[in-house]
Amino acid sequence: MQPPVSDATKRAVIEEYLRGKSRDEIATDLRVGTGTVSKIISEWKTCLDYPIADELRELALGLQKLGISASRYAEGARIASYLIKLGVNDEEFHHFVSEIYGRCKKMDLQPDKVAYLLKQLLDLSESVPLQQIPEYIERQTSRKGKLKQEIEEMELKIIEVKSRLDIVLNDEATTRDELNQFSSFKTEMKKNGVDILDNPRFMGAVVGARSLGFDPRVMVEKLSNIQKLEIDQKALEEKVEFLEKKSQVLQIKCNNLEKEELVHSYRISIYEDLESMGMGIKELKLLWNTIKEIAAVNNISADEASKKFFSDVIQQYDDKLGFEGKIQNLKSEIQKNEVVQCQLSAITAMLNSIILNQFDQIQAVSGFVEFGPLAKAAKGETVPKNQLKNAVIKAIDILMSKDPTDHSNSALNVARLLLLEDIQKSDDIA
């Protein structure tokens, strides 16, 4: 029988355990069995789950000896609980922490950096499953490359537009300088009492300049072009107005290009989201073509069919891809076809009765080419189904035209529509 473990040994085991040592290390240091260490720790934890005064006092004294404050102990308990939630049990805790510490040292990761990266990873795991994170990062990297390329292309376009805008603005500045020079000249002449549009006074100014020793030929040569300068001024003003409008147009184009860049970025984001859900261009085209085919079969517009399709998806389709709703629709269609078949049988019987009653009228027109299939069928000859159906439709038209108020006309009209629909379906299949 194994001798009982002393209280001193138990306290030593608990103290070493609180220091963070593994059970194997405690067993080696205190020269007791690993099983004994595990049993002592297990009993101690059990007592803590239902604490009494002695166990709490022992825990407090042990923490005080080790220099561990209550807040630090609570923080350690919180970390331990979180690791247990992640699947790290008590036996693997020391190994787990040692591995993490060793790898962080190799990668030269500081504690604050590790905490920051762990928080980022935990935040990301709330929207993306952990096993899909590498694939998610790869997709985002690819998307970043595409967006970067598009942004570079847009920046080149913006640079080109700004370059053209700068050229226009330079031309505008040159034109304004010329106008300002002419305006300054005209203003200076007025300050000196000379109106360049008043020829007598202008001539007086020229004479006065001559008396002062200026060369009149040079002055006359320059000032005689005043009319041409006015024409040039008007042309330059028009040119400035044109350049201003052109500048505004280019500015609008530049703004539109920036808006297009935002739109393209948004569209790329939507496309990548759809593609990640398995709804790429190929799948969307297939879905749209299917909706158009359904619309054509049901004789409704593609827009109406599209709205009804998505309405049915919202109302009927569940997590099983809506197969239950599909089965119910098929059952309803079968029941509808059975009702139509019964109606056709009744209408056919009624039509046979009507045809027999009015056989003389049909026989009277059997000489026409369009009623040839009916005459052949009556003789027992083989006639193509569509030809026979067309002949019956023609006969129904004649019967209905004889007496539009006849109560049997509604039944004949239903039979006529069903025959037309059947002919259309056989033509589509062919």
Phi, psi and omega in degrees: 000133183288133182294150181293150180275134182287159178295326179297318179296318180299315180296322179295318179299314182296320180297315180294324179295318178291336176288348177101010180282152177284167183293323178297318180295320179296317181297320181292315183294319184265359178057049173231167182287151178299321178299321178296318178300313180298319181295316180299315181294319180297315179296321179296318179294322179297318178296325179291330178294329176233071192290146170237175188299318183296315182296319179295319178297319180296319178297316181296318180295319179297318178294323180294320178299319183279355180073029181258123180281165180296321180294320179293322178296317180296320178297319178296320178297321179296316179297318180297318179297319180296319179293325178295321176298327178282357177100010179267111181278177186296323182291327184267357188300310183298316179296320181297312181295320180297317179298313180300315181297316181297317181292323177295322178296317179298321182273002180055044178265125178280156182305317181295326177292318178299315180298318180297315181294321178297319179296318178299316181295318180293320177298318180292324182293344178290331180252337181232127177302146184304319183290345180261358184298315178302316178296321179297317180296320180296318179296317181294325178295316178298317179297320179299319180297317180296315180296322179296318179296317179295321179297320178298318178297317179295321179296322177297319179296317180298319179298319180296315180295318179295326178296314178297322180296320179297320179299315180297317180295324177296316177299318180297320180296320179298315180297318179296322178298317180296317179295319179297321179297316180295318180296320179296320179298315181296318179297319180296322178295320180293324178301327181270012175078022181241118176264115186289347176271351179260102188300313181301315180292324179295319177296322177298322178295322180294317180296316179301318179296325180294319180295337179271004176096005176280155179282111183294328182297320180292318182293318179296319181300321182282318187276343179290346180269018184298322180296319178295323179296322177296318177298317179297323179298315179299317179297319180293321177298318177297321179295320177298316179299318178297316180294324177296317178296318179297321178297319178297319179298316179295323178295320178297317178299319179298316178297320180296321178297321178295321177295319178299324178298318179294318180297316180297320179297318179294318180295320179298320179298315179296316181298319181292324176297316178296318181295323178293335177270007179084016180244071178279189181301317182299315182292321179295320177297317179299317179296317181294317178298321178297316179297321179294322177296317178298320179297318180295318181296321183268006176056047175230166181287156180296324180295317180294320179296321180296315180298317181293322180300311182288330174297318178295323179298317181293319187275327191246324188284129177251197183293347179267024176069018174074023180295327180297315178298322180296316179297318180297320178297319179296319178297318178298320179296320179297314179299320179297316179297323178295319178296317179297321180297317178298318179297320179297320180298314180296319181293321180297317179298316179297320181295320177299318179296317181294318181295320178296319180294328183247030184298325181298321179293320179293322181293330181292333182256006183292347178286344178289154183297320184292342179260006178303315180302326179294317180295320179295317180296324180293331179277357179092008180279156179279127182231136175305142186299316183295323178295317180296319179295319178297321179295321178295319178300317179297319179296320179296319178301319180293316181298318181291328181286339180295316181217090183300339183269359181298133182294339181280353182296326179297318178294319178296321181294320177298315179298321180298314180296319179297319178295318178298317179297320179295319178297319180297317180297317180294326177292320179297318180295319179294000000 
